[in-house]
């Protein structure tokens, strides 16, 4: 079974996001979890690109952690959809933001607990907007920066990107469980991928997902 799997090369810096980021530590245990690695030739031609504008309020280390989440989703999506990060234009006028939104862009914004998006008091982040890719349904991912340690930013973003891609919550799921649990958030499990595949009309069998302790191709072997 192991031959078909590769450890996601998380150490490889994501080109754009890591441009001014120092090499960093993930801060959580990933070595037990691996991603399937299916051939991507079929997807290479017709892939869609979804641009995410990253708030400049994220510092270099935070951008790197966001980049690691994007990198994992891109591996999972296997070329069918590509998440492309770019920095928000500096000091954008309100009109610029509105134009970005109208064009279907997604904006990853750093806010704090005073922001209206933080009204739900246990939320660590909030994704607003959505709709099908290609239907001009952009939106916001609000990261509530004062609610959690930045070492959890990759895991929080893995979950929120699931929402961006059309997944809802699954009370029995791992990554897409409604309540954040560090033990569930380390990678993109088959259940999360299945929800995205359904929302985006992608062939689940040609996508990748995470396998590891507690995960067995989406059939739970144990619960923690
Ligand atoms: Zn959620």
PDB file of C-alpha atoms and ligand atoms in Angstrom:
ATOM      1  CA  UNK A   1       0.000   0.000   0.000  1.00  0.00           C
ATOM      2  CA  UNK A   2       2.802   2.369   0.862  1.00  0.00           C
ATOM      3  CA  UNK A   3       4.263   2.336  -2.637  1.00  0.00           C
ATOM      4  CA  UNK A   4       1.452   4.441  -4.010  1.00  0.00           C
ATOM      5  CA  UNK A   5       1.795   7.083  -1.372  1.00  0.00           C
ATOM      6  CA  UNK A   6       4.184   9.892  -0.904  1.00  0.00           C
ATOM      7  CA  UNK A   7       4.807  12.123   1.993  1.00  0.00           C
ATOM      8  CA  UNK A   8       3.701  15.541   0.939  1.00  0.00           C
ATOM      9  CA  UNK A   9       6.768  17.613   0.465  1.00  0.00           C
ATOM     10  CA  UNK A  10       5.747  20.208   2.969  1.00  0.00           C
ATOM     11  CA  UNK A  11       9.313  21.315   3.391  1.00  0.00           C
ATOM     12  CA  UNK A  12       9.353  22.698  -0.115  1.00  0.00           C
ATOM     13  CA  UNK A  13       8.549  26.363   0.086  1.00  0.00           C
ATOM     14  CA  UNK A  14       5.620  27.485  -1.951  1.00  0.00           C
ATOM     15  CA  UNK A  15       7.175  29.788  -4.479  1.00  0.00           C
ATOM     16  CA  UNK A  16       5.146  32.955  -4.238  1.00  0.00           C
ATOM     17  CA  UNK A  17       4.019  32.782  -0.653  1.00  0.00           C
ATOM     18  CA  UNK A  18       7.439  32.022   0.671  1.00  0.00           C
ATOM     19  CA  UNK A  19       9.169  34.712  -1.325  1.00  0.00           C
ATOM     20  CA  UNK A  20       9.988  36.704   1.759  1.00  0.00           C
ATOM     21  CA  UNK A  21       9.347  34.100   4.389  1.00  0.00           C
ATOM     22  CA  UNK A  22      12.018  32.514   6.486  1.00  0.00           C
ATOM     23  CA  UNK A  23      12.027  28.733   6.627  1.00  0.00           C
ATOM     24  CA  UNK A  24       9.753  27.856   9.472  1.00  0.00           C
ATOM     25  CA  UNK A  25       8.501  25.109  11.642  1.00  0.00           C
ATOM     26  CA  UNK A  26       5.074  23.624  11.163  1.00  0.00           C
ATOM     27  CA  UNK A  27       4.584  23.341  14.887  1.00  0.00           C
ATOM     28  CA  UNK A  28       2.449  20.211  14.728  1.00  0.00           C
ATOM     29  CA  UNK A  29       3.045  16.582  14.013  1.00  0.00           C
ATOM     30  CA  UNK A  30       2.601  15.721  10.354  1.00  0.00           C
ATOM     31  CA  UNK A  31       4.977  12.847   9.893  1.00  0.00           C
ATOM     32  CA  UNK A  32       2.329  10.175  10.487  1.00  0.00           C
ATOM     33  CA  UNK A  33       0.093  11.473   7.742  1.00  0.00           C
ATOM     34  CA  UNK A  34       0.639  10.947   4.052  1.00  0.00           C
ATOM     35  CA  UNK A  35      -1.202  11.906   0.931  1.00  0.00           C
ATOM     36  CA  UNK A  36      -2.085   9.599  -1.890  1.00  0.00           C
ATOM     37  CA  UNK A  37      -0.284  10.549  -5.079  1.00  0.00           C
ATOM     38  CA  UNK A  38      -2.367   9.712  -8.103  1.00  0.00           C
ATOM     39  CA  UNK A  39      -1.278  10.518 -11.641  1.00  0.00           C
ATOM     40  CA  UNK A  40      -2.345  14.011 -12.621  1.00  0.00           C
ATOM     41  CA  UNK A  41      -1.928  13.829 -16.396  1.00  0.00           C
ATOM     42  CA  UNK A  42      -5.667  13.716 -17.034  1.00  0.00           C
ATOM     43  CA  UNK A  43      -6.229  16.920 -15.132  1.00  0.00           C
ATOM     44  CA  UNK A  44      -3.298  18.922 -16.384  1.00  0.00           C
ATOM     45  CA  UNK A  45      -5.080  20.305 -19.439  1.00  0.00           C
ATOM     46  CA  UNK A  46      -8.394  21.588 -18.172  1.00  0.00           C
ATOM     47  CA  UNK A  47      -7.609  22.795 -14.699  1.00  0.00           C
ATOM     48  CA  UNK A  48      -9.293  25.884 -13.308  1.00  0.00           C
ATOM     49  CA  UNK A  49      -7.409  28.461 -11.300  1.00  0.00           C
ATOM     50  CA  UNK A  50      -8.862  30.161  -8.255  1.00  0.00           C
ATOM     51  CA  UNK A  51      -6.953  33.219  -7.135  1.00  0.00           C
ATOM     52  CA  UNK A  52      -6.841  34.044  -3.437  1.00  0.00           C
ATOM     53  CA  UNK A  53      -5.737  37.502  -2.397  1.00  0.00           C
ATOM     54  CA  UNK A  54      -3.794  37.361   0.843  1.00  0.00           C
ATOM     55  CA  UNK A  55      -4.034  40.283   3.254  1.00  0.00           C
ATOM     56  CA  UNK A  56      -0.718  42.055   3.790  1.00  0.00           C
ATOM     57  CA  UNK A  57      -1.466  42.101   7.518  1.00  0.00           C
ATOM     58  CA  UNK A  58      -0.270  38.492   7.622  1.00  0.00           C
ATOM     59  CA  UNK A  59       3.434  38.494   8.355  1.00  0.00           C
ATOM     60  CA  UNK A  60       5.925  36.362   6.455  1.00  0.00           C
ATOM     61  CA  UNK A  61       5.632  33.363   8.778  1.00  0.00           C
ATOM     62  CA  UNK A  62       1.831  33.503   8.645  1.00  0.00           C
ATOM     63  CA  UNK A  63       1.854  33.707   4.863  1.00  0.00           C
ATOM     64  CA  UNK A  64       4.039  30.654   4.807  1.00  0.00           C
ATOM     65  CA  UNK A  65       1.545  28.737   6.945  1.00  0.00           C
ATOM     66  CA  UNK A  66      -1.287  29.795   4.646  1.00  0.00           C
ATOM     67  CA  UNK A  67       0.866  28.680   1.732  1.00  0.00           C
ATOM     68  CA  UNK A  68       1.247  25.226   3.265  1.00  0.00           C
ATOM     69  CA  UNK A  69      -2.527  24.861   3.409  1.00  0.00           C
ATOM     70  CA  UNK A  70      -2.878  25.943  -0.221  1.00  0.00           C
ATOM     71  CA  UNK A  71      -0.126  23.543  -1.218  1.00  0.00           C
ATOM     72  CA  UNK A  72      -1.935  20.607   0.400  1.00  0.00           C
ATOM     73  CA  UNK A  73      -5.235  21.478  -1.283  1.00  0.00           C
ATOM     74  CA  UNK A  74      -3.479  21.804  -4.629  1.00  0.00           C
ATOM     75  CA  UNK A  75      -2.021  18.347  -4.168  1.00  0.00           C
ATOM     76  CA  UNK A  76      -5.465  17.004  -3.267  1.00  0.00           C
ATOM     77  CA  UNK A  77      -7.145  18.730  -6.212  1.00  0.00           C
ATOM     78  CA  UNK A  78      -4.550  17.167  -8.498  1.00  0.00           C
ATOM     79  CA  UNK A  79      -4.685  19.812 -11.220  1.00  0.00           C
ATOM     80  CA  UNK A  80      -8.474  19.942 -11.616  1.00  0.00           C
ATOM     81  CA  UNK A  81      -8.564  23.173  -9.620  1.00  0.00           C
ATOM     82  CA  UNK A  82      -5.531  25.208  -8.692  1.00  0.00           C
ATOM     83  CA  UNK A  83      -5.496  27.637  -5.782  1.00  0.00           C
ATOM     84  CA  UNK A  84      -3.220  30.526  -6.625  1.00  0.00           C
ATOM     85  CA  UNK A  85      -2.185  32.911  -3.832  1.00  0.00           C
ATOM     86  CA  UNK A  86      -1.220  36.488  -4.476  1.00  0.00           C
ATOM     87  CA  UNK A  87      -0.781  39.407  -2.133  1.00  0.00           C
ATOM     88  CA  UNK A  88      -3.562  41.945  -1.915  1.00  0.00           C
ATOM     89  CA  UNK A  89      -2.541  45.189  -3.593  1.00  0.00           C
ATOM     90  CA  UNK A  90      -1.122  47.398  -0.864  1.00  0.00           C
ATOM     91  CA  UNK A  91      -3.503  49.845   0.717  1.00  0.00           C
ATOM     92  CA  UNK A  92      -6.340  49.085  -1.691  1.00  0.00           C
ATOM     93  CA  UNK A  93      -9.059  51.639  -2.121  1.00  0.00           C
ATOM     94  CA  UNK A  94     -12.494  50.355  -1.186  1.00  0.00           C
ATOM     95  CA  UNK A  95     -13.443  50.360  -4.806  1.00  0.00           C
ATOM     96  CA  UNK A  96     -10.550  48.079  -5.662  1.00  0.00           C
ATOM     97  CA  UNK A  97     -11.725  45.540  -3.118  1.00  0.00           C
ATOM     98  CA  UNK A  98     -15.239  45.739  -4.517  1.00  0.00           C
ATOM     99  CA  UNK A  99     -13.899  45.180  -8.016  1.00  0.00           C
ATOM    100  CA  UNK A 100     -11.931  42.159  -6.850  1.00  0.00           C
ATOM    101  CA  UNK A 101     -15.048  40.711  -5.272  1.00  0.00           C
ATOM    102  CA  UNK A 102     -17.166  41.332  -8.333  1.00  0.00           C
ATOM    103  CA  UNK A 103     -14.613  39.478 -10.426  1.00  0.00           C
ATOM    104  CA  UNK A 104     -15.129  36.401  -8.259  1.00  0.00           C
ATOM    105  CA  UNK A 105     -11.954  36.758  -6.236  1.00  0.00           C
ATOM    106  CA  UNK A 106     -11.448  35.320  -2.795  1.00  0.00           C
ATOM    107  CA  UNK A 107      -9.808  37.483  -0.167  1.00  0.00           C
ATOM    108  CA  UNK A 108      -8.112  36.037   2.909  1.00  0.00           C
ATOM    109  CA  UNK A 109      -8.294  38.813   5.473  1.00  0.00           C
ATOM    110  CA  UNK A 110      -6.766  39.043   8.934  1.00  0.00           C
ATOM    111  CA  UNK A 111      -9.160  40.545  11.448  1.00  0.00           C
ATOM    112  CA  UNK A 112      -9.545  40.543  15.218  1.00  0.00           C
ATOM    113  CA  UNK A 113     -12.395  39.835  17.620  1.00  0.00           C
ATOM    114  CA  UNK A 114     -13.906  43.297  17.132  1.00  0.00           C
ATOM    115  CA  UNK A 115     -14.644  42.594  13.480  1.00  0.00           C
ATOM    116  CA  UNK A 116     -18.310  41.879  12.593  1.00  0.00           C
ATOM    117  CA  UNK A 117     -17.260  38.521  11.130  1.00  0.00           C
ATOM    118  CA  UNK A 118     -16.118  37.509  14.625  1.00  0.00           C
ATOM    119  CA  UNK A 119     -19.608  37.737  16.112  1.00  0.00           C
ATOM    120  CA  UNK A 120     -19.738  33.965  16.597  1.00  0.00           C
ATOM    121  CA  UNK A 121     -17.631  33.945  19.732  1.00  0.00           C
ATOM    122  CA  UNK A 122     -16.089  30.514  19.387  1.00  0.00           C
ATOM    123  CA  UNK A 123     -15.133  30.929  15.735  1.00  0.00           C
ATOM    124  CA  UNK A 124     -11.469  30.974  14.807  1.00  0.00           C
ATOM    125  CA  UNK A 125     -12.184  31.973  11.242  1.00  0.00           C
ATOM    126  CA  UNK A 126     -15.221  32.638   9.102  1.00  0.00           C
ATOM    127  CA  UNK A 127     -15.730  32.030   5.408  1.00  0.00           C
ATOM    128  CA  UNK A 128     -18.354  34.225   3.791  1.00  0.00           C
ATOM    129  CA  UNK A 129     -19.533  33.998   0.226  1.00  0.00           C
ATOM    130  CA  UNK A 130     -18.985  31.172  -2.141  1.00  0.00           C
ATOM    131  CA  UNK A 131     -20.923  29.425  -4.779  1.00  0.00           C
ATOM    132  CA  UNK A 132     -19.555  27.408  -7.593  1.00  0.00           C
ATOM    133  CA  UNK A 133     -16.128  28.131  -8.930  1.00  0.00           C
ATOM    134  CA  UNK A 134     -16.494  29.877 -12.232  1.00  0.00           C
ATOM    135  CA  UNK A 135     -19.855  31.331 -11.326  1.00  0.00           C
ATOM    136  CA  UNK A 136     -18.160  34.464 -10.071  1.00  0.00           C
ATOM    137  CA  UNK A 137     -18.843  33.500  -6.511  1.00  0.00           C
ATOM    138  CA  UNK A 138     -15.973  34.989  -4.599  1.00  0.00           C
ATOM    139  CA  UNK A 139     -15.919  35.851  -0.959  1.00  0.00           C
ATOM    140  CA  UNK A 140     -13.915  36.388   2.176  1.00  0.00           C
ATOM    141  CA  UNK A 141     -12.044  34.147   4.536  1.00  0.00           C
ATOM    142  CA  UNK A 142     -11.789  36.115   7.756  1.00  0.00           C
ATOM    143  CA  UNK A 143      -9.030  34.810   9.990  1.00  0.00           C
ATOM    144  CA  UNK A 144      -9.639  35.992  13.544  1.00  0.00           C
ATOM    145  CA  UNK A 145      -6.030  36.379  14.461  1.00  0.00           C
ATOM    146  CA  UNK A 146      -6.412  36.939  18.208  1.00  0.00           C
ATOM    147  CA  UNK A 147      -8.442  33.764  18.779  1.00  0.00           C
ATOM    148  CA  UNK A 148      -5.789  31.109  18.253  1.00  0.00           C
ATOM    149  CA  UNK A 149      -2.071  30.485  18.175  1.00  0.00           C
ATOM    150  CA  UNK A 150      -0.527  31.066  14.799  1.00  0.00           C
ATOM    151  CA  UNK A 151       0.950  27.565  14.865  1.00  0.00           C
ATOM    152  CA  UNK A 152      -2.625  26.444  14.119  1.00  0.00           C
ATOM    153  CA  UNK A 153      -2.992  28.724  11.109  1.00  0.00           C
ATOM    154  CA  UNK A 154      -2.247  26.027   8.532  1.00  0.00           C
ATOM    155  CA  UNK A 155      -4.866  23.717  10.051  1.00  0.00           C
ATOM    156  CA  UNK A 156      -7.457  26.488  10.323  1.00  0.00           C
ATOM    157  CA  UNK A 157      -6.828  27.448   6.703  1.00  0.00           C
ATOM    158  CA  UNK A 158      -7.111  23.821   5.545  1.00  0.00           C
ATOM    159  CA  UNK A 159     -10.632  23.836   7.010  1.00  0.00           C
ATOM    160  CA  UNK A 160     -11.635  27.250   5.655  1.00  0.00           C
ATOM    161  CA  UNK A 161     -10.351  26.402   2.177  1.00  0.00           C
ATOM    162  CA  UNK A 162     -12.661  23.415   2.312  1.00  0.00           C
ATOM    163  CA  UNK A 163     -15.529  25.906   2.675  1.00  0.00           C
ATOM    164  CA  UNK A 164     -14.118  28.054  -0.146  1.00  0.00           C
ATOM    165  CA  UNK A 165     -14.236  24.952  -2.338  1.00  0.00           C
ATOM    166  CA  UNK A 166     -17.830  24.223  -1.404  1.00  0.00           C
ATOM    167  CA  UNK A 167     -17.593  21.757   1.488  1.00  0.00           C
ATOM    168  CA  UNK A 168     -19.911  22.120   4.455  1.00  0.00           C
ATOM    169  CA  UNK A 169     -19.508  20.739   7.941  1.00  0.00           C
ATOM    170  CA  UNK A 170     -19.612  17.058   8.724  1.00  0.00           C
ATOM    171  CA  UNK A 171     -20.269  16.243  12.382  1.00  0.00           C
ATOM    172  CA  UNK A 172     -18.583  12.862  11.856  1.00  0.00           C
ATOM    173  CA  UNK A 173     -15.814  14.240   9.698  1.00  0.00           C
ATOM    174  CA  UNK A 174     -12.245  15.089  10.479  1.00  0.00           C
ATOM    175  CA  UNK A 175     -11.065  18.241   8.721  1.00  0.00           C
ATOM    176  CA  UNK A 176     -14.612  19.499   8.192  1.00  0.00           C
ATOM    177  CA  UNK A 177     -15.859  18.807  11.713  1.00  0.00           C
ATOM    178  CA  UNK A 178     -17.861  21.825  12.886  1.00  0.00           C
ATOM    179  CA  UNK A 179     -15.693  22.376  15.958  1.00  0.00           C
ATOM    180  CA  UNK A 180     -11.982  22.807  15.486  1.00  0.00           C
ATOM    181  CA  UNK A 181      -9.874  20.068  16.980  1.00  0.00           C
ATOM    182  CA  UNK A 182      -6.115  20.117  16.516  1.00  0.00           C
ATOM    183  CA  UNK A 183      -6.155  16.339  16.234  1.00  0.00           C
ATOM    184  CA  UNK A 184      -8.436  16.470  13.231  1.00  0.00           C
ATOM    185  CA  UNK A 185      -7.025  19.397  11.393  1.00  0.00           C
ATOM    186  CA  UNK A 186      -3.641  18.239  10.247  1.00  0.00           C
ATOM    187  CA  UNK A 187      -4.549  17.118   6.773  1.00  0.00           C
ATOM    188  CA  UNK A 188      -7.308  16.794   4.191  1.00  0.00           C
ATOM    189  CA  UNK A 189      -9.139  13.533   4.757  1.00  0.00           C
ATOM    190  CA  UNK A 190     -11.184  11.656   2.193  1.00  0.00           C
ATOM    191  CA  UNK A 191     -14.480  12.869   3.648  1.00  0.00           C
ATOM    192  CA  UNK A 192     -13.509  16.502   3.081  1.00  0.00           C
ATOM    193  CA  UNK A 193     -12.307  15.723  -0.443  1.00  0.00           C
ATOM    194  CA  UNK A 194     -15.557  13.916  -1.218  1.00  0.00           C
ATOM    195  CA  UNK A 195     -17.610  16.980  -0.258  1.00  0.00           C
ATOM    196  CA  UNK A 196     -15.472  19.224  -2.458  1.00  0.00           C
ATOM    197  CA  UNK A 197     -15.598  16.750  -5.347  1.00  0.00           C
ATOM    198  CA  UNK A 198     -19.378  16.737  -5.098  1.00  0.00           C
ATOM    199  CA  UNK A 199     -19.646  20.541  -4.913  1.00  0.00           C
ATOM    200  CA  UNK A 200     -17.252  21.087  -7.819  1.00  0.00           C
ATOM    201  CA  UNK A 201     -18.256  18.079  -9.933  1.00  0.00           C
ATOM    202  CA  UNK A 202     -14.777  16.601  -9.811  1.00  0.00           C
ATOM    203  CA  UNK A 203     -13.991  12.877 -10.143  1.00  0.00           C
ATOM    204  CA  UNK A 204     -13.249  11.816  -6.577  1.00  0.00           C
ATOM    205  CA  UNK A 205     -11.279   8.789  -7.762  1.00  0.00           C
ATOM    206  CA  UNK A 206      -8.719  11.030  -9.437  1.00  0.00           C
ATOM    207  CA  UNK A 207      -8.176  13.274  -6.426  1.00  0.00           C
ATOM    208  CA  UNK A 208      -5.819  12.712  -3.518  1.00  0.00           C
ATOM    209  CA  UNK A 209      -6.439  12.608   0.201  1.00  0.00           C
ATOM    210  CA  UNK A 210      -4.692  12.047   3.448  1.00  0.00           C
ATOM    211  CA  UNK A 211      -4.191   8.670   5.064  1.00  0.00           C
ATOM    212  CA  UNK A 212      -2.838   8.026   8.521  1.00  0.00           C
ATOM    213  CA  UNK A 213      -3.796   7.085  12.077  1.00  0.00           C
ATOM    214  CA  UNK A 214      -7.563   7.215  12.464  1.00  0.00           C
ATOM    215  CA  UNK A 215      -7.992   7.580   8.731  1.00  0.00           C
ATOM    216  CA  UNK A 216      -8.293   4.677   6.333  1.00  0.00           C
ATOM    217  CA  UNK A 217      -9.350   5.922   2.947  1.00  0.00           C
ATOM    218  CA  UNK A 218     -12.179   7.663   4.707  1.00  0.00           C
ATOM    219  CA  UNK A 219     -13.315   4.676   6.718  1.00  0.00           C
ATOM    220  CA  UNK A 220     -12.547   5.437  10.294  1.00  0.00           C
ATOM    221  CA  UNK A 221     -10.522   2.753  11.993  1.00  0.00           C
ATOM    222  CA  UNK A 222     -10.407   4.501  15.315  1.00  0.00           C
ATOM    223  CA  UNK A 223     -11.589   7.650  16.924  1.00  0.00           C
ATOM    224  CA  UNK A 224      -9.574   9.738  19.270  1.00  0.00           C
TER     225      UNK A 224
HETATM  226 ZN1  LIG B   1     -16.204  25.565   9.288  1.00  0.00          ZN
END
